[in-house]
Coordinates of C-alpha atoms in Angstrom, one line a residue:
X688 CA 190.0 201.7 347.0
X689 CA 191.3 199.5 350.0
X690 CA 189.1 199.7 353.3
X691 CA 192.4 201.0 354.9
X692 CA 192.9 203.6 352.3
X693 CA 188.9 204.6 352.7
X694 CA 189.6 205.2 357.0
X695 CA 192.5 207.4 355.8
X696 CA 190.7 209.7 353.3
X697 CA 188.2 209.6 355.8
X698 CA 190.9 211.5 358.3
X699 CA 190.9 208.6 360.7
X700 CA 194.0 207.8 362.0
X701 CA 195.5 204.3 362.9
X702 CA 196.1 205.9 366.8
X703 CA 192.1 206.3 366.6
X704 CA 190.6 202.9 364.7
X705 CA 193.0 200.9 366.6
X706 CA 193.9 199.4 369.8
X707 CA 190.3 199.3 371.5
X708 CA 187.7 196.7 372.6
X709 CA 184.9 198.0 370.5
X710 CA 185.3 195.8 366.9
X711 CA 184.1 197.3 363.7
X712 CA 183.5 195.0 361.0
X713 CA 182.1 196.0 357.3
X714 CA 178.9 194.1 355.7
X715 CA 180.8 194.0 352.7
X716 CA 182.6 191.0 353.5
X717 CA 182.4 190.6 357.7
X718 CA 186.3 191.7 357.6
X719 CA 187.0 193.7 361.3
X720 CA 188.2 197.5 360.0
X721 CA 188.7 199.0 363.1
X722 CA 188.5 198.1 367.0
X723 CA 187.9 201.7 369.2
X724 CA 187.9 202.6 372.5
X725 CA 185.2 202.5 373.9
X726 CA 184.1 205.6 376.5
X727 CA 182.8 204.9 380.0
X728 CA 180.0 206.5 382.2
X729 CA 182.5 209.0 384.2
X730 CA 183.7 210.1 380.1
X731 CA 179.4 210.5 379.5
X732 CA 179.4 212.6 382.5
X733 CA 182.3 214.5 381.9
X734 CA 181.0 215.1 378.3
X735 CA 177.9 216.6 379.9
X736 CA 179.6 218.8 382.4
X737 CA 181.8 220.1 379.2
X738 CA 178.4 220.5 377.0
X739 CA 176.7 222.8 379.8
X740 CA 179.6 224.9 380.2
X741 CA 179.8 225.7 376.3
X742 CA 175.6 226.0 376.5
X743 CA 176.6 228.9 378.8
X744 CA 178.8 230.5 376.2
X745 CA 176.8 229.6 373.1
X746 CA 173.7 230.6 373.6
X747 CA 174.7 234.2 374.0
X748 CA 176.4 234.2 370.6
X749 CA 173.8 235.8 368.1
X750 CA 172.1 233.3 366.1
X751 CA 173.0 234.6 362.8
X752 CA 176.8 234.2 364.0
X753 CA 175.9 230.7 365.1
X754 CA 175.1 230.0 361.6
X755 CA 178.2 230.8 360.4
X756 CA 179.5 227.5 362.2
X757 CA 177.2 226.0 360.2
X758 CA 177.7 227.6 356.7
X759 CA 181.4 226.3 357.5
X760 CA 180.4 222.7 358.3
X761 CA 178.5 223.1 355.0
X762 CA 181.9 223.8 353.3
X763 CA 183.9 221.3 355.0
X764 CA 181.2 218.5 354.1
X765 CA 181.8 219.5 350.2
X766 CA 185.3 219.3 350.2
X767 CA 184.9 216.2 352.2
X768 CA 181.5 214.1 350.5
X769 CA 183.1 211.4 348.7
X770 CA 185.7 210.1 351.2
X771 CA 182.7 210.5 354.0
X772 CA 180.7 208.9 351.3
X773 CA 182.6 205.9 350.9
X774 CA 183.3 205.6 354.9
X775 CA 179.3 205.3 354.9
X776 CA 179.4 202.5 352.2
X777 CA 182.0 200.7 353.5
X778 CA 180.9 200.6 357.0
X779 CA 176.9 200.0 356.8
X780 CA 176.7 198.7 353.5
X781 CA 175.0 200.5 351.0
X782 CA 175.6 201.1 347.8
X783 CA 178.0 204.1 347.3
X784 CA 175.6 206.6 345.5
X785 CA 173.3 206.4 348.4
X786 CA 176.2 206.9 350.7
X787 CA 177.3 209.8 348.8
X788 CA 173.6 210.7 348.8
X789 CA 173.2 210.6 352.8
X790 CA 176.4 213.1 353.0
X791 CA 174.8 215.5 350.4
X792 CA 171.7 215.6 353.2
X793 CA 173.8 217.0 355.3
X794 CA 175.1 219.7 353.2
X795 CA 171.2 220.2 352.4
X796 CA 170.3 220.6 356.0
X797 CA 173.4 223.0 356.8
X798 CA 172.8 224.9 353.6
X799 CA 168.8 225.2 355.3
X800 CA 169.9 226.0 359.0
X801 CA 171.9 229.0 357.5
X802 CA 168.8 230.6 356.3
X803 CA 167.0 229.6 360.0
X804 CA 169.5 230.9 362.2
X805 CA 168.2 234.3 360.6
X806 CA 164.3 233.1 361.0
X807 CA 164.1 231.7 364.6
X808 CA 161.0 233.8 365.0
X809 CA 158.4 235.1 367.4
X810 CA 154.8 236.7 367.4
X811 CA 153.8 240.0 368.2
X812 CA 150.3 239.4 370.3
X813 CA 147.9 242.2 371.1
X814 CA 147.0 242.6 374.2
X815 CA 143.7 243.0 375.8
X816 CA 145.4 245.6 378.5
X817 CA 145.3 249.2 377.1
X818 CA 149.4 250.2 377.7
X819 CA 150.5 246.5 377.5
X820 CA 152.2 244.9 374.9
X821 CA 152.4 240.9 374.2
X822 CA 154.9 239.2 372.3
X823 CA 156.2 235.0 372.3
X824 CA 160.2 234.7 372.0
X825 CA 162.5 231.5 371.7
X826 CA 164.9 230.9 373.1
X827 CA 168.3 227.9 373.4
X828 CA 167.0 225.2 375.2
X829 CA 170.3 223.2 376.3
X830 CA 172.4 220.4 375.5
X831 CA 171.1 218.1 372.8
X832 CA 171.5 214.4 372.9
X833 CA 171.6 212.9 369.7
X834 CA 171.4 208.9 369.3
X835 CA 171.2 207.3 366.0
X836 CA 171.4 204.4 364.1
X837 CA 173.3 202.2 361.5
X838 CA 171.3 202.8 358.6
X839 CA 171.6 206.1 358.2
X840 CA 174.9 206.7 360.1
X841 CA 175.4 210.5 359.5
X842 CA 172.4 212.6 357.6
X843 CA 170.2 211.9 361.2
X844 CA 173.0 213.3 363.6
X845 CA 173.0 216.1 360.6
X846 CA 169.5 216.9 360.7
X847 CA 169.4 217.4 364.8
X848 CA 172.9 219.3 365.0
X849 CA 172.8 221.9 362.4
X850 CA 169.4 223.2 363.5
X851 CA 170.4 222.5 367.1
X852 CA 174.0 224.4 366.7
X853 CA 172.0 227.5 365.2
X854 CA 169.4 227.4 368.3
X855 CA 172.1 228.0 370.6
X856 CA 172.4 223.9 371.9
X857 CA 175.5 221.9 372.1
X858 CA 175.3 218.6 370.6
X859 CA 176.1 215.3 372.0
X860 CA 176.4 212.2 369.6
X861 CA 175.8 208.6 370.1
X862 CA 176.4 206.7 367.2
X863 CA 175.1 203.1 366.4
X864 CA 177.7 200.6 368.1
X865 CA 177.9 198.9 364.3
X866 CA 178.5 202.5 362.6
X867 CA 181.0 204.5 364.8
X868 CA 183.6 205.3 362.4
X869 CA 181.3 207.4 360.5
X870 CA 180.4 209.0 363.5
X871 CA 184.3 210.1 364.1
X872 CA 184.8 211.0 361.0
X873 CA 181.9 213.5 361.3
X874 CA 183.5 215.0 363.7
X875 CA 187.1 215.3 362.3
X876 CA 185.4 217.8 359.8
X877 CA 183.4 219.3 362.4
X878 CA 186.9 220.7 364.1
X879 CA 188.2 221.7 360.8
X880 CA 185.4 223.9 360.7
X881 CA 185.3 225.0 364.3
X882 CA 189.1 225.9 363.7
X883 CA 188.1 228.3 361.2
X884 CA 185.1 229.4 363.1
X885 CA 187.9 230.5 365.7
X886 CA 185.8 231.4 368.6
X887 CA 183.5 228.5 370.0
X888 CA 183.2 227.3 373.2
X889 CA 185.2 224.0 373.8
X890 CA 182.8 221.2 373.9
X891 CA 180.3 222.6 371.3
X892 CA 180.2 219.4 369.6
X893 CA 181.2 215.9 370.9
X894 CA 181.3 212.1 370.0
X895 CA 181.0 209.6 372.5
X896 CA 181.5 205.6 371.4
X897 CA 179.8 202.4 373.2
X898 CA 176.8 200.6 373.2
X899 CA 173.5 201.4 374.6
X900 CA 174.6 202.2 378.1
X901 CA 175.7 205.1 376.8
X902 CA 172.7 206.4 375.1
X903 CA 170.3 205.4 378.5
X904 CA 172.8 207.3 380.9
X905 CA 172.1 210.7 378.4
X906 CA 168.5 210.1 378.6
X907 CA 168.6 209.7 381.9
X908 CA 170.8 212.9 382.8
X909 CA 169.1 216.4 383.7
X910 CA 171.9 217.9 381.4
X911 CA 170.7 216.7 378.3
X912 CA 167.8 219.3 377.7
X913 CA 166.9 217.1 374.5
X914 CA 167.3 213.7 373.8
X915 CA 166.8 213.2 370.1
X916 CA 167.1 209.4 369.4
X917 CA 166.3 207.3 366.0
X918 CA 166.0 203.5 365.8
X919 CA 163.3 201.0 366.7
X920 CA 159.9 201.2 368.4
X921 CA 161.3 199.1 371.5
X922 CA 164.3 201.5 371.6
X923 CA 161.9 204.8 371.7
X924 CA 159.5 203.4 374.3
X925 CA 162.8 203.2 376.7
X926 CA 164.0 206.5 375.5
X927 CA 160.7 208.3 375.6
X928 CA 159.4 207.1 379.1
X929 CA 163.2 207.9 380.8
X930 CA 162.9 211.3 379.4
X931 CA 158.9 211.6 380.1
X932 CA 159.8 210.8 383.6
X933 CA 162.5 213.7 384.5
X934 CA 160.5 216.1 382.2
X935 CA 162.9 216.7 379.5
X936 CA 161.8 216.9 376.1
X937 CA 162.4 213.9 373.1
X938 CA 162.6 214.0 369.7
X939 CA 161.8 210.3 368.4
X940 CA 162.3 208.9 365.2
X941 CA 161.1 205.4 364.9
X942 CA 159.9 201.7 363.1
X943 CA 158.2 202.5 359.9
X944 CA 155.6 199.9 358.4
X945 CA 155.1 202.0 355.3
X946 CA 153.0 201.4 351.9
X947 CA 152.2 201.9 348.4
X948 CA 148.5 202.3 347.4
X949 CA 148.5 201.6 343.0
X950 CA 145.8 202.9 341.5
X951 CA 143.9 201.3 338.1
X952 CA 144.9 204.8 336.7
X953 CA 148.5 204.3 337.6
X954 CA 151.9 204.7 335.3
X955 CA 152.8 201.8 336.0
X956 CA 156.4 202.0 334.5
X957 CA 156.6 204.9 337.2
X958 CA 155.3 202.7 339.7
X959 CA 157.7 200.0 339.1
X960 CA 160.8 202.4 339.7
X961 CA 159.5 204.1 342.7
X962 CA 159.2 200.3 344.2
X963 CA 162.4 198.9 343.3
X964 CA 163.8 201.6 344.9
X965 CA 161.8 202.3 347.7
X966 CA 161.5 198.2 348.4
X967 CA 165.2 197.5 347.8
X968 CA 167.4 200.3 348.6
X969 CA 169.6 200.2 351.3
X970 CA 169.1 196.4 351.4
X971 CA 165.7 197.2 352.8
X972 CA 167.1 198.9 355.9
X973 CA 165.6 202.3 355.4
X974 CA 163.0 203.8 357.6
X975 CA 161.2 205.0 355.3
X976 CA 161.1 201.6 353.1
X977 CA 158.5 200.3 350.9
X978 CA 157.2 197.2 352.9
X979 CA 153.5 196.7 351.9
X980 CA 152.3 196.9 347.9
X981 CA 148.4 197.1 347.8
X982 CA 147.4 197.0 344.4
X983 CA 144.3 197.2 342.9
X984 CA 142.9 194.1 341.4
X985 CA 142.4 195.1 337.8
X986 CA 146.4 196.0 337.3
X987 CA 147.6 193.3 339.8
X988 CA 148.3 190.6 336.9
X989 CA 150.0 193.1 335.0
X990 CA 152.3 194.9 337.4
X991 CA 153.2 191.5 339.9
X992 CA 155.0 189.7 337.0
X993 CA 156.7 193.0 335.6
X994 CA 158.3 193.5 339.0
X995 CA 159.7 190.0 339.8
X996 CA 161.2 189.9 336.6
X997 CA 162.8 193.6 337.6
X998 CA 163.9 191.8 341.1
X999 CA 165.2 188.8 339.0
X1000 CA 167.7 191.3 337.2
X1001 CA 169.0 193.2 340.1
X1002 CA 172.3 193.5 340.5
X1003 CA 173.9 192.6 344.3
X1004 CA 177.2 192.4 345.4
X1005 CA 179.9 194.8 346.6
X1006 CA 178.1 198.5 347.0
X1007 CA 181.3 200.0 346.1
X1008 CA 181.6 198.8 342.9
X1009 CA 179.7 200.9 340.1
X1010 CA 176.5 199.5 339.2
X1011 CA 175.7 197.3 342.1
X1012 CA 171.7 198.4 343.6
X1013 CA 171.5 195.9 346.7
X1014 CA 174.3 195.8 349.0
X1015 CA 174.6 193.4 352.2
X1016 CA 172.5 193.2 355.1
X1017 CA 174.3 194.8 358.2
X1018 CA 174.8 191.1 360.1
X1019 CA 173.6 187.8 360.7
X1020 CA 171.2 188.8 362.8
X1021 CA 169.0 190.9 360.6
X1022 CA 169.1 187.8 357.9
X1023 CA 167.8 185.5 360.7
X1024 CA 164.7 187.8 361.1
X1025 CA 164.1 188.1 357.4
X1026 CA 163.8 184.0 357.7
X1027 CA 161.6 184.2 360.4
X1028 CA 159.4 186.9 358.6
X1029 CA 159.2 184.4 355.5
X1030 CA 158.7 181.6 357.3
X1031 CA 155.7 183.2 359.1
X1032 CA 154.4 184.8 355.6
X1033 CA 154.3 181.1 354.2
X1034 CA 152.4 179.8 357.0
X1035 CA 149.9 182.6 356.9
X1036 CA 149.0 181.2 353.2
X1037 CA 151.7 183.9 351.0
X1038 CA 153.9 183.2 347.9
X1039 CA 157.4 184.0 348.4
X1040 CA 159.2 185.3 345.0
X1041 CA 163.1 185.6 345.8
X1042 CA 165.0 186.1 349.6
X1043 CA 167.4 183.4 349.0
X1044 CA 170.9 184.1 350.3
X1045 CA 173.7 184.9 347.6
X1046 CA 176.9 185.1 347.1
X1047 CA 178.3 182.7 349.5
X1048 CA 181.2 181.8 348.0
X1049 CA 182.6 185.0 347.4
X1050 CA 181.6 186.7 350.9
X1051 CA 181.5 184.0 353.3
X1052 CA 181.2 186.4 356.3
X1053 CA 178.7 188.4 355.1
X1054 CA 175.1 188.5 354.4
X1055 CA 173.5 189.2 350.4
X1056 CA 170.3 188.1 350.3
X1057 CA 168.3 188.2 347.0
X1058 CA 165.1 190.9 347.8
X1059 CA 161.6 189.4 348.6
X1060 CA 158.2 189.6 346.9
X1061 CA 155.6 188.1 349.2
X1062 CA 152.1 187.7 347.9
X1063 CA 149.5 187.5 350.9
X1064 CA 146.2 186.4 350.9
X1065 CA 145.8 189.1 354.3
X1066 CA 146.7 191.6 355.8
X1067 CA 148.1 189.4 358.7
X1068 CA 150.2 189.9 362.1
X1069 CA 154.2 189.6 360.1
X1070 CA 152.8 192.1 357.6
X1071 CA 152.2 194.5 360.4
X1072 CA 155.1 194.1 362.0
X1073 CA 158.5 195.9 360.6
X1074 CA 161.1 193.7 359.9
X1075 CA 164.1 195.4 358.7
X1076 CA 165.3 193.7 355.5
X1077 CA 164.3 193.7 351.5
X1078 CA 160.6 191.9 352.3
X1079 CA 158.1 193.3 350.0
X1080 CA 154.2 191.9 351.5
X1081 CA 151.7 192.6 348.1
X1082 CA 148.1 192.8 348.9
X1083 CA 145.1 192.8 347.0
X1084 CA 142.1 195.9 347.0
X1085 CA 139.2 196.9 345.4
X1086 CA 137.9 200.4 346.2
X1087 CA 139.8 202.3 347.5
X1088 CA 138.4 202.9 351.2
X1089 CA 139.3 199.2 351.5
X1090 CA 143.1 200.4 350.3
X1091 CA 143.1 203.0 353.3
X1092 CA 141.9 200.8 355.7
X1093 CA 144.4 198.5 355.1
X1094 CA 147.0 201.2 354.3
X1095 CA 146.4 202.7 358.1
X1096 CA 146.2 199.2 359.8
X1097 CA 149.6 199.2 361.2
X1098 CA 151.1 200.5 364.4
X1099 CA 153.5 202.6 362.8
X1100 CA 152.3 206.0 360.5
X1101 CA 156.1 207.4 359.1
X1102 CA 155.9 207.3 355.0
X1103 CA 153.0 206.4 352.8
X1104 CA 152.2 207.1 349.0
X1105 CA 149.3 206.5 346.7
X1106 CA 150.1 206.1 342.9
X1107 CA 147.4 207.7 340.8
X1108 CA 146.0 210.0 337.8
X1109 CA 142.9 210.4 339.7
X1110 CA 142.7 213.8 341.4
X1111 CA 139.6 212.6 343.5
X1112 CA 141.7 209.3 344.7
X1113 CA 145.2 211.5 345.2
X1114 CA 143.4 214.3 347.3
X1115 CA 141.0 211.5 349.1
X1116 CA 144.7 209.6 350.2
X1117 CA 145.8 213.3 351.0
X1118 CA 142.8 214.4 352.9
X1119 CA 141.8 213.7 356.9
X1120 CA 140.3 210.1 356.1
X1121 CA 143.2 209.4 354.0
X1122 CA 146.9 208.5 355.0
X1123 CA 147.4 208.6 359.0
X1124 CA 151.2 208.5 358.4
X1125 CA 153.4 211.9 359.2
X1126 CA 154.8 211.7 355.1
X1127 CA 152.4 211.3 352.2
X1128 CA 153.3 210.9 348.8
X1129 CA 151.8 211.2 345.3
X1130 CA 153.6 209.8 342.3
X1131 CA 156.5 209.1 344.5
X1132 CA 157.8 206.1 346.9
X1133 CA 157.9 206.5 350.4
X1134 CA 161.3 206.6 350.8
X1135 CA 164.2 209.6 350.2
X1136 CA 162.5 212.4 351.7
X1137 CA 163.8 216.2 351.1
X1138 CA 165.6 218.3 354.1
X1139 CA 162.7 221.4 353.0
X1140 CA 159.9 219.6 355.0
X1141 CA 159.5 218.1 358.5
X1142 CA 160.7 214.4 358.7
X1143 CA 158.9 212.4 361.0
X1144 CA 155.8 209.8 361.8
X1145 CA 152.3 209.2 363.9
X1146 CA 151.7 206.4 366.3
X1147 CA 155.0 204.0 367.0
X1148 CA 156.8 205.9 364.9
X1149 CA 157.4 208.4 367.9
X1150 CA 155.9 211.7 366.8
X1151 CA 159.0 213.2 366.4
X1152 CA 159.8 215.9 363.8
X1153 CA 163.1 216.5 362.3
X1154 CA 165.0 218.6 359.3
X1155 CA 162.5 221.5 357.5
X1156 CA 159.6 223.3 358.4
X1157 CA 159.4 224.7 361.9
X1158 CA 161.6 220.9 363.1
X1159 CA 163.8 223.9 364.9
X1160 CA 161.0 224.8 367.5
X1161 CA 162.0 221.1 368.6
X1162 CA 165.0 222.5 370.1
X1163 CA 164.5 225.8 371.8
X1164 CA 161.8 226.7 374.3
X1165 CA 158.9 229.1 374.2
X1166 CA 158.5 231.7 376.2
X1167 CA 155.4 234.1 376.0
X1168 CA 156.4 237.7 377.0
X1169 CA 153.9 240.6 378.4
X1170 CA 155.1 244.2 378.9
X1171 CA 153.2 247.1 380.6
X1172 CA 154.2 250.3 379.5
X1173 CA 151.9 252.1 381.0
X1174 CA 150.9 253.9 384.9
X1175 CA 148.2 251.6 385.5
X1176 CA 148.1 247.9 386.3
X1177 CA 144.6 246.6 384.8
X1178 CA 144.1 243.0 385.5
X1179 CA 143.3 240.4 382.4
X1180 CA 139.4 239.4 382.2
X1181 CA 138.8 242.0 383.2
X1182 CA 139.3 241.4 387.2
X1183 CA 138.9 243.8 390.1
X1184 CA 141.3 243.0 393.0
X1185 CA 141.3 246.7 395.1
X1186 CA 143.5 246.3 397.7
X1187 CA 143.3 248.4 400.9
X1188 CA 145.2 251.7 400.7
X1189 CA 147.7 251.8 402.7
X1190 CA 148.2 254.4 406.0
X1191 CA 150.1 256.8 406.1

């Protein structure tokens, strides 16, 4: 399929991908797809204003009715998952069954918000007070901000706005500046399904396109209850401290630095699949990639080889064609840090197995690189740091106390994963003097988590939480609830406070 025939299926129009100053280009071969217009700070604060009018409307709608919005969006994303999957191919440059994978997140998460819009619940508490009655309630907590980033152009926005749409919030999204299309397209089947809903508040959901002034003026508004924003560390240290400072609430989702632990018990023709995978998917732009190998030194000669030659075989090029596994980086850019990152690795004393550049000839204006296998004497300061491209650092361990301590000597704590048939290694990896990361795995890579539990990380990762488990707490607000039905007035702990009687 042409790039102009994917915007169409997509349900973008040429009035909407043309004619503006923002250009769109595709990794796949650095052609420009689309230039958009661009929205300025009066449009942000107009989209606020709009956002905390519906908010007004929306949160008296019962929750269980404000799933049905969702349930529809659910439908509309099925009838709609391979032209949005291709869009998300084409215009961030992964391979097609991951973008096709990304959209059916979002069904996931809409399929799961459903079910919570009929489990946003409370306690019962009992009281100390004879005639009282306790009880803790949630309730909508306001316009939601959602920022996100190019490698994952859609499920993120997915994740925050169907639990927020069921809490009672209106959403707000700021896509990537490199991934905007996506971002519009979203919302095309967003208003096919608010047309069918019939009844919601103009507003409930907007798009707003532009680069990162956009995203500080919502952090920096009062409107924007929550400000849910994913990308780097640097990024989420702005974010956080803007929304710290006017005491609204952030749901960060940031750098991940995260590792594989293999075991002497390991399968290792397991192993080798969950790290091809995890290492090289998405061009190494995930998250929630594999960066750091430590292997224990009785399987390392028999593993290391077995995976360059699985790297030497990998097949890159176009990731719309069938059978390709690495597609482009995003831009020049993020090839000039992987060069960096290898140069630094060599000079630290490691082996470098592959990160060439590929494919010039046929994609001049874009960037295939071939993934990386770096062998390290040390767990040094590049290995620590996230770079966001197809580096693998390997690392050498004895026990495995040594493996945790170097698992857990990184700033970042998102994804982590042991690989073991040792129940006393797999529970130690599990347990509190284990993984410090916010995901741990057994038997599994670190990367392509499921909607059911609570995505997120510890330490520069941000702390945020987003998708299953109790994520939707993240966007209402508590409220703790005590109710005398009684004649008397008895005071907690038990206090005395008598006051004079008064004259008559």
């Amino acid at each position: 399929m042409e790039h102009a025939e994917i915007l169409t299926a997509a349900g973008l129009a040429p009035a909407t991908v043309e004619g503006g100053s923002l250009a769109v280009t595709t990794p796949i071969d650095g052609t420009e797809i689309a230039s958009l217009q661009e929205h300025s700070s009066e449009d942000v604060e107009a989209a606020l204003v709009l956002a905390e009018a519906a908010f007004a409307q929306w949160r008296n709608v019962p929750a269980p009715r404000r799933g049905e919005l969702v349930r529809l969006i659910g439908d509309e994303l099925r009838a709609n998952k391979d032209a949005l999957g291709a869009l998300v191919a084409l215009e961030c440059g992964k391979i097609l069954q991951e973008g096709l994978g990304e959209v059916q997140e979002m069904i996931d998460i809409c399929d799961f918000a459903v079910g919570q819009s009929r489990q946003l619940y409370g306690l019962t508490i009992a009281s100390e007070r004879p005639g009282h009655a306790m009880r803790e309630m949630w309730h909508p907590m306001g316009v939601c901000a959602i920022v996100t980033a190019f490698n994952f152009p859609v499920a993120p926005w997915c994740w925050n706005a169907a639990l927020a749409l069921v809490c009672g919030d209106p959403v707000i999204w700021k896509p990537s500046e490199k991934t905007p299309l996506t971002a519009l397209a979203t919302q095309v089947i967003v208003d096919r399904a608010l047309v069918r809903f019939g009844d919601a508040p103009e507003g409930l959901s907007q798009v707003l396109i532009g680069g990162v002034e956009i995203g500080r003026q919502l952090a920096e508004s009062p409107k924007a209850a929550v400000v849910s924003a994913t990308g780097s560390t640097r990024m989420g240290q702005s974010v956080g401290e803007v929304v710290a400072k006017r005491f609204g609430r952030s749901i960060l989702e940031l750098g991940g630095n995260n590792a594989m632990i293999v075991a002497p018990s390991a399968d290792l023709e397991m192993a080798v699949r969950a790290i091809v995978f995890s290492a090289v998917g998405t061009a190494g732009q995930r998250c929630t990639t594999l960066r750091r190998l430590i292997v224990h030194e009785d399987i390392y000669d028999a593993l290391i080889p077995r995976l360059q030659a699985t790297y030497a075989g990998l097949p890159i090029g176009d990731p719309l064609v069938d059978g390709t596994l690495v597609g482009p980086l995003i831009d020049q850019q993020a090839r000039t840090a992987m060069v960096a990152a290898l140069d630094r690795a060599t000079a630290d004393g490691g082996t470098v197995f592959g990160g060439q550049q590929v494919l010039r000839d046929e994609y001049p204006d874009a960037i295939y690189v071939s993934p990386a296998i770096v062998e390290m004497p040390a767990q040094t300061d590049v290995v620590r740091e996230e770079t966001f491209a197809p580096i693998l650092y390997v690392l050498r361990y004895n026990e495995l106390s040594e493996a945790i301590a170097i698992h857990n000597d990184v700033p970042q704590g998102l994804s982590s994963c042991i690989f073991s048939t040792n129940v006393r290694e797999t529970e130690t990896f599990l347990s509190a003097i284990g993984s410090d990361c916010g995901i741990a795995n057994v038997n599994i890579g670190p990367s392509g988590a499921e909607i059911g539990g609570a995505f997120g990380g510890e330490k520069h990762t941000g702390g945020g939480r987003e998708s299953g488990s109790d994520a939707w707490r993240g966007y209402m607000r508590r409220q703790t609830q005590t109710i005398n039905y009684s004649t008397e007035l008895p005071l907690a702990q038990g206090i005395t406070f008598d006051t004079p009687k008064t004259a008559k």
